[in-house]
Amino acid sequence: MGNNKRLFIETYGCQMNVYDSEVVLSILGAHGYSPCGSLEEADLILVNTCSIRDNAEQRVWGRLDRFLQEKKKRIVRVGVLGCMAERLKQELLSHPAVDIVAGPDTYRELPAMLLRLEESGDKQIDTALSMKETYADIEPVRTDRNGVTSFISIMRGCNNMCTYCIVPYVRGAERSRDPQSIVREAGNLYKAGYKEVNLLGQNVDSYLWKNPENPTETVTFAQLIELVALIAPDLRVRFSTSHPKDMGNAVLYSMAMYPNICTHIHLPVQSGSDRMLEKMNRKYTVESYLERIAKIHEIVPDAAITTDIIAGFCSETEEDHQATLELMRRVRYDSAFMFQYSQRPGTKAARHFPDDVPTEVKTRRLNEIIELQSAISLERNRECIGSTYEVLIEGASKRDSGSLFGRTSSNKVCVFPALGHRPGEYVRVAVESCTSATLLGNIVE
Ligand code: 5AD
Ligand code: SF4
């Protein structure tokens, strides 16, 4: 469709949003929009947004003011996509910069919305959520810069209803994508030279595909990762996020069986206090969580385990906080994403539990958590010194142009002198030193 417009898309939030932006580029690419590198060149600016914590939303409001300045200079259209679009609907549409508001399940409507906007001059909004949409047939336009690793969304939405979390409200009900379309997408990436795919879902362990023609024919997550692993032995398979209440042993056996399924599990714990876990509606206890950890060590002995932790959830006491620190010491996570609790309007916690931990207490507890984790991460990395790991090279090191960086199967970032090697190659690296975030070493033949 020859209208040749330039599209600039800015993405906030999780990897799922990065993937969705690639889907949007593909949909609009078929309608004459090609990506451009800066908002100053764009005919259409899209911002794909996150609602998980209040600070993610505040950043986007700031960007909308910036886009408004641009609109005062010239003709440019602005659309808000994603989780904030879904949550705030008309409130976003009322911002003077905004022409279009589109929720996560309405991206196929974007070309029609843009057309109506041009014809009528009226702002457009569509935030319908779908029980079926998985964008299975759309081949995303990749925006990663390395051409080595890429994301594939295997499911959408979430049914878990953790009391603090906005995701089920903004991304709708959980639905699994047709496994054939996932394998096809991974195969195409491999043919294009990619060496690693990262399978994404809010809770990958509840992935379950039922053949609509024959509902007794199903594919589980453990089966899906095997299907992807079978594409090629040198195509690495990663996945996230696992849920402690649903992660069974079958996934672990698949990991143990296929050397190209990476030995890393992201298993968010959120808190080390049973009282908090109950209040968060996580549906596991510290004891059952530790049993899962023990199984990981038993079946995939060299697996790295990472987590998410929330500090200062409603009514959290000093004792609850100490329990979290204690659990961290027991599990010894390789790394963690750590956050202060941020109340999200409309969630069960916002409706029923007072947000009663003072900000300074949340911040102090978060800092204690971060400090402990950084000491544990350093210890964990030190344990790698003296060992040799297979590393997939992703690109040039940011700090040192003569060096490359890549990841071990366990997802640790490794930096080493290039010696003529290139992104996309597998090399063996002997680790000689480290920081809490990076392994440093040399390629060995
Ligand atoms: N406040 C703080 N952190 C949150 N997360 C989800 N909701 C909130 C919230 N309201 C964190 C959880 C989750 C990660 C993606 O974000 O730790 O695992
Ligand atoms: Fe991703 Fe959740 Fe943020 Fe949406 S709210 S972008 S699903 S992290």
Short mmCIF file of C-alpha atoms and ligand atoms in Angstrom, two decimals:
data_model
loop_
_atom_site.label_atom_id
_atom_site.label_comp_id
_atom_site.label_asym_id
_atom_site.label_seq_id
_atom_site.Cartn_x
_atom_site.Cartn_y
_atom_site.Cartn_z
CA MET A 1 0.00 0.00 0.00
CA GLY A 2 1.96 2.97 -1.25
CA ASN A 3 1.59 5.61 1.38
CA ASN A 4 5.21 5.57 2.56
CA LYS A 5 4.94 6.95 6.05
CA ARG A 6 7.58 6.89 8.72
CA LEU A 7 6.85 5.25 12.04
CA PHE A 8 8.74 5.70 15.29
CA ILE A 9 7.90 3.30 18.10
CA GLU A 10 9.10 3.65 21.68
CA THR A 11 8.72 0.67 24.02
CA TYR A 12 8.49 0.53 27.81
CA GLY A 13 8.03 -2.46 30.11
CA CYS A 14 8.74 -6.13 29.68
CA GLN A 15 10.08 -8.28 26.85
CA MET A 16 6.51 -9.10 25.90
CA ASN A 17 6.05 -5.43 25.04
CA VAL A 18 9.21 -5.46 22.91
CA TYR A 19 7.71 -8.40 21.05
CA ASP A 20 4.36 -6.64 20.67
CA SER A 21 6.07 -3.59 19.20
CA GLU A 22 7.63 -5.90 16.61
CA VAL A 23 4.15 -7.26 15.82
CA VAL A 24 2.88 -3.69 15.39
CA LEU A 25 5.78 -2.85 13.05
CA SER A 26 4.80 -5.85 10.97
CA ILE A 27 1.09 -4.95 10.83
CA LEU A 28 1.75 -1.33 9.93
CA GLY A 29 4.62 -2.27 7.59
CA ALA A 30 2.02 -4.00 5.42
CA HIS A 31 0.16 -0.67 5.26
CA GLY A 32 3.01 1.52 4.07
CA TYR A 33 4.67 2.48 7.36
CA SER A 34 8.42 1.95 7.61
CA PRO A 35 10.37 2.30 10.85
CA CYS A 36 12.57 5.36 11.41
CA GLY A 37 15.24 6.06 13.99
CA SER A 38 13.98 9.19 15.74
CA LEU A 39 10.71 10.82 16.64
CA GLU A 40 11.72 14.03 14.83
CA GLU A 41 11.53 12.18 11.47
CA ALA A 42 8.28 10.36 12.17
CA ASP A 43 4.82 10.81 10.67
CA LEU A 44 3.46 8.52 13.35
CA ILE A 45 4.82 8.15 16.90
CA LEU A 46 3.67 5.14 18.87
CA VAL A 47 4.48 4.52 22.52
CA ASN A 48 4.00 1.00 23.85
CA THR A 49 3.42 1.31 27.57
CA CYS A 50 3.66 -0.53 30.89
CA SER A 51 1.45 -0.26 33.98
CA ILE A 52 3.20 -2.64 36.34
CA ARG A 53 4.37 0.10 38.72
CA ASP A 54 3.44 3.73 38.98
CA ASN A 55 6.89 4.98 37.93
CA ALA A 56 6.56 3.15 34.58
CA GLU A 57 3.39 5.16 33.92
CA GLN A 58 4.89 8.47 35.06
CA ARG A 59 7.65 8.16 32.48
CA VAL A 60 5.09 7.78 29.70
CA TRP A 61 3.11 10.85 30.80
CA GLY A 62 6.42 12.74 30.54
CA ARG A 63 6.95 11.42 27.01
CA LEU A 64 3.45 12.51 25.95
CA ASP A 65 4.32 16.09 26.94
CA ARG A 66 7.45 15.79 24.79
CA PHE A 67 5.38 14.49 21.83
CA LEU A 68 3.03 17.46 22.30
CA GLN A 69 5.94 19.86 21.74
CA GLU A 70 6.70 17.99 18.50
CA LYS A 71 3.05 18.28 17.44
CA LYS A 72 3.20 22.05 17.90
CA LYS A 73 6.02 22.19 15.32
CA ARG A 74 4.56 20.00 12.57
CA ILE A 75 1.94 17.43 11.59
CA VAL A 76 2.55 14.16 13.40
CA ARG A 77 0.14 11.56 14.79
CA VAL A 78 0.59 10.01 18.22
CA GLY A 79 -0.76 6.68 19.46
CA VAL A 80 -0.57 5.03 22.87
CA LEU A 81 -0.47 1.23 22.91
CA GLY A 82 -0.22 -1.50 25.51
CA CYS A 83 -0.98 -1.85 29.17
CA MET A 84 -1.51 1.82 30.06
CA ALA A 85 -3.81 2.22 27.06
CA GLU A 86 -5.85 -0.67 28.39
CA ARG A 87 -5.91 0.62 31.96
CA LEU A 88 -6.56 4.32 31.38
CA LYS A 89 -8.57 4.36 28.13
CA GLN A 90 -10.36 7.76 27.77
CA GLU A 91 -8.08 9.41 30.30
CA LEU A 92 -5.17 8.92 27.89
CA LEU A 93 -7.24 9.88 24.87
CA SER A 94 -7.96 13.23 26.55
CA HIS A 95 -4.25 14.14 26.58
CA PRO A 96 -3.80 16.82 23.87
CA ALA A 97 -0.92 14.88 22.27
CA VAL A 98 -2.85 11.66 21.82
CA ASP A 99 -4.74 10.70 18.62
CA ILE A 100 -5.04 6.94 19.10
CA VAL A 101 -5.39 4.62 22.09
CA ALA A 102 -5.09 0.88 21.36
CA GLY A 103 -5.06 -1.96 23.91
CA PRO A 104 -2.80 -5.05 23.61
CA ASP A 105 -5.36 -7.16 21.71
CA THR A 106 -6.36 -4.55 19.09
CA TYR A 107 -3.20 -4.10 17.04
CA ARG A 108 -4.77 -5.59 13.93
CA GLU A 109 -7.21 -2.64 14.02
CA LEU A 110 -4.44 -0.02 13.91
CA PRO A 111 -4.45 0.47 10.10
CA ALA A 112 -8.23 1.00 10.10
CA MET A 113 -8.02 3.32 13.11
CA LEU A 114 -5.33 5.39 11.37
CA LEU A 115 -7.45 5.59 8.23
CA ARG A 116 -10.49 6.77 10.18
CA LEU A 117 -8.33 9.31 11.99
CA GLU A 118 -7.10 10.72 8.67
CA GLU A 119 -10.57 10.79 7.12
CA SER A 120 -12.51 12.24 10.02
CA GLY A 121 -9.86 13.94 12.14
CA ASP A 122 -11.50 12.25 15.16
CA LYS A 123 -9.39 10.61 17.85
CA GLN A 124 -9.67 6.80 17.81
CA ILE A 125 -9.80 4.30 20.67
CA ASP A 126 -10.08 0.50 20.81
CA THR A 127 -9.31 -1.35 24.04
CA ALA A 128 -11.34 -4.51 23.54
CA LEU A 129 -9.69 -7.56 25.10
CA SER A 130 -9.88 -10.88 23.27
CA MET A 131 -10.18 -14.48 24.42
CA LYS A 132 -8.44 -15.68 21.24
CA GLU A 133 -5.94 -13.19 19.84
CA THR A 134 -2.34 -14.49 19.88
CA TYR A 135 -1.06 -12.78 16.68
CA ALA A 136 0.04 -16.32 15.74
CA ASP A 137 0.15 -15.67 12.00
CA ILE A 138 2.09 -12.40 12.19
CA GLU A 139 5.81 -12.51 11.56
CA PRO A 140 7.25 -9.72 13.77
CA VAL A 141 9.73 -7.21 12.34
CA ARG A 142 12.77 -7.78 14.55
CA THR A 143 14.15 -4.75 16.35
CA ASP A 144 16.96 -6.47 18.28
CA ARG A 145 20.29 -5.11 17.19
CA ASN A 146 22.42 -8.24 17.34
CA GLY A 147 20.65 -10.68 14.99
CA VAL A 148 21.64 -13.44 17.42
CA THR A 149 18.92 -13.67 20.08
CA SER A 150 15.23 -12.95 19.76
CA PHE A 151 11.90 -13.25 21.60
CA ILE A 152 8.85 -15.30 20.72
CA SER A 153 5.55 -14.84 22.52
CA ILE A 154 4.00 -18.26 23.20
CA MET A 155 0.94 -17.12 25.11
CA ARG A 156 -0.87 -13.96 26.14
CA GLY A 157 -2.72 -12.75 29.20
CA CYS A 158 -2.70 -14.10 32.72
CA ASN A 159 -5.19 -15.93 34.96
CA ASN A 160 -3.24 -15.96 38.20
CA MET A 161 -4.67 -12.95 39.99
CA CYS A 162 -1.81 -12.11 42.31
CA THR A 163 -3.46 -9.47 44.46
CA TYR A 164 -0.84 -6.76 43.77
CA CYS A 165 -0.73 -7.20 40.00
CA ILE A 166 -2.34 -5.19 37.20
CA VAL A 167 -1.41 -7.65 34.43
CA PRO A 168 -4.60 -9.78 34.37
CA TYR A 169 -6.66 -6.58 34.03
CA VAL A 170 -4.62 -5.05 31.24
CA ARG A 171 -3.64 -8.16 29.25
CA GLY A 172 -6.81 -10.18 29.65
CA ALA A 173 -7.37 -13.91 30.00
CA GLU A 174 -4.61 -16.42 29.41
CA ARG A 175 -4.48 -18.04 25.97
CA SER A 176 -1.84 -20.29 24.42
CA ARG A 177 -0.56 -19.90 20.90
CA ASP A 178 -0.63 -22.67 18.30
CA PRO A 179 2.66 -24.60 18.77
CA GLN A 180 3.12 -25.03 15.01
CA SER A 181 3.19 -21.26 14.55
CA ILE A 182 5.77 -20.99 17.37
CA VAL A 183 8.01 -23.67 15.84
CA ARG A 184 7.64 -22.02 12.42
CA GLU A 185 8.64 -18.63 13.83
CA ALA A 186 11.65 -20.12 15.66
CA GLY A 187 12.66 -22.02 12.50
CA ASN A 188 12.50 -18.83 10.44
CA LEU A 189 14.67 -17.02 12.98
CA TYR A 190 17.19 -19.87 12.80
CA LYS A 191 17.22 -19.67 8.99
CA ALA A 192 17.84 -15.92 9.29
CA GLY A 193 20.96 -16.64 11.36
CA TYR A 194 19.59 -16.32 14.91
CA LYS A 195 21.10 -18.68 17.48
CA GLU A 196 18.81 -18.20 20.47
CA VAL A 197 15.07 -17.85 21.01
CA ASN A 198 13.49 -16.73 24.25
CA LEU A 199 9.96 -18.08 24.71
CA LEU A 200 7.80 -15.59 26.57
CA GLY A 201 4.68 -15.90 28.68
CA GLN A 202 3.42 -14.49 31.99
CA ASN A 203 3.32 -18.05 33.32
CA VAL A 204 4.89 -20.43 30.82
CA ASP A 205 4.12 -23.47 32.98
CA SER A 206 0.42 -23.07 32.34
CA TYR A 207 0.96 -23.09 28.56
CA LEU A 208 -1.48 -25.64 27.18
CA TRP A 209 -2.56 -25.84 23.58
CA LYS A 210 -5.63 -27.84 22.63
CA ASN A 211 -6.21 -28.64 18.98
CA PRO A 212 -9.57 -26.95 18.23
CA GLU A 213 -10.42 -29.78 15.80
CA ASN A 214 -9.50 -32.51 18.25
CA PRO A 215 -9.46 -31.27 21.88
CA THR A 216 -7.88 -34.50 23.16
CA GLU A 217 -4.73 -33.56 21.23
CA THR A 218 -2.74 -31.23 23.49
CA VAL A 219 0.75 -29.76 23.74
CA THR A 220 2.20 -28.86 27.16
CA PHE A 221 5.02 -26.44 27.84
CA ALA A 222 7.51 -29.26 28.44
CA GLN A 223 6.58 -30.68 25.02
CA LEU A 224 6.75 -27.26 23.37
CA ILE A 225 10.33 -26.56 24.48
CA GLU A 226 11.35 -29.95 23.14
CA LEU A 227 9.73 -29.16 19.78
CA VAL A 228 11.68 -25.90 19.60
CA ALA A 229 14.90 -27.54 20.81
CA LEU A 230 14.63 -30.10 17.99
CA ILE A 231 14.82 -27.38 15.31
CA ALA A 232 18.63 -27.40 15.50
CA PRO A 233 21.21 -28.38 18.12
CA ASP A 234 22.88 -24.98 17.83
CA LEU A 235 19.68 -23.02 18.41
CA ARG A 236 19.47 -22.22 22.11
CA VAL A 237 16.09 -22.17 23.79
CA ARG A 238 15.32 -19.95 26.78
CA PHE A 239 12.03 -19.21 28.47
CA SER A 240 10.44 -17.02 31.10
CA THR A 241 8.55 -16.64 33.37
CA SER A 242 8.06 -19.82 35.42
CA HIS A 243 5.53 -19.88 38.28
CA PRO A 244 6.44 -21.78 41.47
CA LYS A 245 2.88 -23.09 41.84
CA ASP A 246 2.85 -24.62 38.35
CA MET A 247 6.43 -25.54 37.47
CA GLY A 248 6.41 -29.34 37.28
CA ASN A 249 9.24 -31.81 36.89
CA ALA A 250 8.47 -32.46 33.19
CA VAL A 251 10.00 -29.09 32.21
CA LEU A 252 13.10 -29.93 34.24
CA TYR A 253 13.46 -33.31 32.53
CA SER A 254 13.20 -31.61 29.11
CA MET A 255 15.94 -29.19 30.19
CA ALA A 256 18.13 -32.05 31.35
CA MET A 257 17.61 -33.97 28.12
CA TYR A 258 18.36 -31.26 25.52
CA PRO A 259 21.75 -29.52 25.82
CA ASN A 260 20.41 -26.57 23.81
CA ILE A 261 17.64 -25.80 26.34
CA CYS A 262 19.37 -23.24 28.53
CA THR A 263 20.00 -24.04 32.18
CA HIS A 264 18.31 -21.00 33.67
CA ILE A 265 15.00 -20.71 35.48
CA HIS A 266 13.43 -17.41 36.42
CA LEU A 267 11.23 -18.35 39.37
CA PRO A 268 9.76 -15.26 41.05
CA VAL A 269 9.29 -15.78 44.78
CA GLN A 270 8.03 -12.25 45.66
CA SER A 271 8.37 -12.79 49.44
CA GLY A 272 9.88 -15.20 51.94
CA SER A 273 6.96 -14.95 54.37
CA ASP A 274 4.04 -17.39 54.16
CA ARG A 275 1.69 -14.72 55.48
CA MET A 276 2.68 -12.36 52.64
CA LEU A 277 2.52 -15.14 50.03
CA GLU A 278 -1.02 -15.95 51.13
CA LYS A 279 -2.01 -12.29 51.01
CA MET A 280 -0.43 -11.99 47.56
CA ASN A 281 -2.47 -15.05 46.43
CA ARG A 282 0.66 -16.78 45.18
CA LYS A 283 -0.68 -20.26 46.01
CA TYR A 284 2.59 -21.70 47.35
CA THR A 285 4.40 -21.64 50.68
CA VAL A 286 8.07 -21.12 51.44
CA GLU A 287 8.29 -24.85 52.09
CA SER A 288 6.76 -25.87 48.75
CA TYR A 289 8.88 -23.25 46.97
CA LEU A 290 12.04 -24.74 48.50
CA GLU A 291 10.91 -28.18 47.37
CA ARG A 292 10.76 -26.84 43.79
CA ILE A 293 14.28 -25.41 44.19
CA ALA A 294 15.52 -28.77 45.47
CA LYS A 295 14.01 -30.50 42.42
CA ILE A 296 15.74 -28.05 40.08
CA HIS A 297 19.09 -28.82 41.74
CA GLU A 298 18.40 -32.54 41.55
CA ILE A 299 17.30 -32.72 37.89
CA VAL A 300 19.29 -29.83 36.35
CA PRO A 301 22.26 -29.56 38.71
CA ASP A 302 23.98 -26.65 36.97
CA ALA A 303 20.83 -24.52 36.53
CA ALA A 304 20.99 -20.87 37.51
CA ILE A 305 17.96 -19.63 39.43
CA THR A 306 16.82 -16.01 39.39
CA THR A 307 13.83 -14.33 40.97
CA ASP A 308 11.61 -11.27 41.50
CA ILE A 309 11.08 -9.81 44.98
CA ILE A 310 8.65 -7.15 46.20
CA ALA A 311 9.59 -5.11 49.29
CA GLY A 312 6.94 -3.52 51.50
CA PHE A 313 3.73 -5.21 50.39
CA CYS A 314 0.63 -4.35 52.45
CA SER A 315 1.07 -4.97 56.20
CA GLU A 316 4.59 -6.40 55.75
CA THR A 317 6.33 -6.46 59.15
CA GLU A 318 10.01 -6.42 59.98
CA GLU A 319 9.69 -10.15 60.65
CA ASP A 320 8.22 -10.78 57.16
CA HIS A 321 11.05 -8.76 55.66
CA GLN A 322 13.66 -10.75 57.62
CA ALA A 323 12.01 -13.94 56.30
CA THR A 324 12.59 -12.69 52.74
CA LEU A 325 16.27 -12.02 53.47
CA GLU A 326 16.54 -15.46 55.06
CA LEU A 327 15.02 -17.16 52.01
CA MET A 328 17.42 -15.28 49.74
CA ARG A 329 20.34 -16.59 51.82
CA ARG A 330 18.99 -20.13 51.57
CA VAL A 331 18.33 -20.16 47.82
CA ARG A 332 21.33 -18.02 46.88
CA TYR A 333 19.81 -16.63 43.67
CA ASP A 334 22.19 -15.93 40.82
CA SER A 335 20.42 -12.62 40.32
CA ALA A 336 17.11 -10.92 41.05
CA PHE A 337 14.78 -8.12 39.99
CA MET A 338 13.79 -6.26 43.15
CA PHE A 339 11.01 -3.71 43.55
CA GLN A 340 9.14 -1.64 46.10
CA TYR A 341 5.46 -2.39 46.24
CA SER A 342 3.50 0.09 44.13
CA GLN A 343 -0.25 0.10 44.60
CA ARG A 344 -2.12 -0.40 41.33
CA PRO A 345 -5.69 0.91 41.11
CA GLY A 346 -8.33 -1.78 40.62
CA THR A 347 -6.27 -4.72 41.92
CA LYS A 348 -7.52 -6.73 44.89
CA ALA A 349 -4.76 -5.31 47.08
CA ALA A 350 -5.77 -1.75 46.18
CA ARG A 351 -9.41 -2.50 46.94
CA HIS A 352 -8.95 -4.42 50.18
CA PHE A 353 -5.53 -3.94 51.78
CA PRO A 354 -4.21 -0.57 52.98
CA ASP A 355 -0.83 0.38 51.44
CA ASP A 356 0.47 0.89 54.97
CA VAL A 357 4.23 0.38 54.84
CA PRO A 358 5.71 3.92 54.86
CA THR A 359 7.75 4.81 51.77
CA GLU A 360 10.96 5.24 53.75
CA VAL A 361 10.52 1.77 55.26
CA LYS A 362 9.87 0.24 51.80
CA THR A 363 12.99 1.95 50.48
CA ARG A 364 15.13 0.82 53.39
CA ARG A 365 13.93 -2.77 53.06
CA LEU A 366 14.45 -2.72 49.29
CA ASN A 367 17.99 -1.43 49.79
CA GLU A 368 18.73 -4.24 52.25
CA ILE A 369 17.40 -6.75 49.71
CA ILE A 370 19.48 -5.25 46.89
CA GLU A 371 22.61 -5.16 49.03
CA LEU A 372 22.22 -8.79 50.08
CA GLN A 373 21.52 -9.91 46.51
CA SER A 374 24.51 -8.09 45.16
CA ALA A 375 26.76 -9.85 47.71
CA ILE A 376 25.20 -13.23 46.80
CA SER A 377 25.52 -12.55 43.04
CA LEU A 378 29.20 -11.76 43.54
CA GLU A 379 29.74 -14.98 45.51
CA ARG A 380 27.88 -16.95 42.86
CA ASN A 381 29.98 -15.45 40.08
CA ARG A 382 33.20 -16.10 42.02
CA GLU A 383 32.26 -19.79 42.06
CA CYS A 384 32.53 -19.70 38.23
CA ILE A 385 36.19 -18.59 38.30
CA GLY A 386 38.43 -21.38 37.01
CA SER A 387 35.66 -23.04 34.98
CA THR A 388 35.12 -22.96 31.23
CA TYR A 389 31.70 -22.24 29.70
CA GLU A 390 30.19 -22.31 26.26
CA VAL A 391 29.24 -18.72 25.43
CA LEU A 392 27.05 -17.47 22.58
CA ILE A 393 28.55 -14.18 21.39
CA GLU A 394 25.96 -11.39 21.19
CA GLY A 395 28.01 -8.29 20.37
CA ALA A 396 30.78 -5.86 21.22
CA SER A 397 31.39 -5.08 24.87
CA LYS A 398 30.05 -1.64 25.78
CA ARG A 399 33.09 -0.72 27.85
CA ASP A 400 35.90 -2.10 25.70
CA SER A 401 35.72 -2.10 21.90
CA GLY A 402 38.34 -4.89 21.60
CA SER A 403 36.14 -7.20 23.65
CA LEU A 404 32.96 -9.12 23.00
CA PHE A 405 30.15 -10.13 25.30
CA GLY A 406 27.84 -13.12 25.32
CA ARG A 407 25.96 -15.37 27.69
CA THR A 408 26.52 -18.75 29.22
CA SER A 409 23.69 -21.26 29.09
CA SER A 410 22.90 -20.20 32.65
CA ASN A 411 22.35 -16.62 31.37
CA LYS A 412 25.45 -15.08 32.91
CA VAL A 413 26.97 -12.23 30.92
CA CYS A 414 30.58 -12.92 30.00
CA VAL A 415 33.13 -10.44 28.56
CA PHE A 416 36.36 -11.51 26.80
CA PRO A 417 38.87 -10.29 24.16
CA ALA A 418 37.49 -10.77 20.62
CA LEU A 419 40.44 -12.58 18.97
CA GLY A 420 38.71 -12.25 15.60
CA HIS A 421 35.48 -13.93 16.69
CA ARG A 422 32.04 -12.58 15.80
CA PRO A 423 28.49 -12.29 17.15
CA GLY A 424 26.51 -15.50 16.56
CA GLU A 425 29.48 -17.80 17.18
CA TYR A 426 29.77 -20.18 20.08
CA VAL A 427 33.10 -20.04 21.91
CA ARG A 428 34.48 -21.63 25.07
CA VAL A 429 35.49 -19.07 27.65
CA ALA A 430 37.66 -19.73 30.69
CA VAL A 431 36.47 -17.44 33.48
CA GLU A 432 39.29 -15.65 35.29
CA SER A 433 37.61 -12.92 37.31
CA CYS A 434 34.20 -11.32 37.85
CA THR A 435 32.01 -8.57 39.24
CA SER A 436 28.56 -9.14 40.74
CA ALA A 437 27.06 -8.67 37.25
CA THR A 438 29.68 -10.00 34.80
CA LEU A 439 32.14 -12.84 34.27
CA LEU A 440 35.48 -11.90 32.70
CA GLY A 441 37.68 -14.37 30.89
CA ASN A 442 39.46 -15.55 27.76
CA ILE A 443 38.51 -17.72 24.82
CA VAL A 444 40.10 -21.15 24.89
CA GLU A 445 40.32 -23.46 21.89
N1 5AD B 1 4.44 -3.37 42.76
C1 5AD B 1 5.74 -3.74 42.71
N2 5AD B 1 6.20 -4.75 41.96
C2 5AD B 1 5.29 -5.44 41.22
N3 5AD B 1 5.43 -6.48 40.40
C3 5AD B 1 4.21 -6.78 39.88
N4 5AD B 1 3.28 -5.95 40.38
C4 5AD B 1 3.92 -5.11 41.22
C5 5AD B 1 3.50 -4.03 42.03
N5 5AD B 1 2.22 -3.66 42.10
C6 5AD B 1 6.70 -7.16 40.16
C7 5AD B 1 6.64 -8.63 40.55
C8 5AD B 1 6.62 -9.33 39.21
C9 5AD B 1 7.45 -8.40 38.37
C10 5AD B 1 7.27 -8.57 36.90
O1 5AD B 1 7.02 -7.12 38.78
O2 5AD B 1 7.81 -8.95 41.26
O3 5AD B 1 7.14 -10.63 39.26
FE1 SF4 B 2 4.65 -6.16 30.62
FE2 SF4 B 2 3.11 -6.23 32.79
FE3 SF4 B 2 4.32 -4.00 32.14
FE4 SF4 B 2 2.28 -4.90 30.70
S1 SF4 B 2 2.19 -4.25 32.84
S2 SF4 B 2 4.23 -4.12 29.90
S3 SF4 B 2 2.61 -7.09 30.83
S4 SF4 B 2 5.32 -5.85 32.76
#
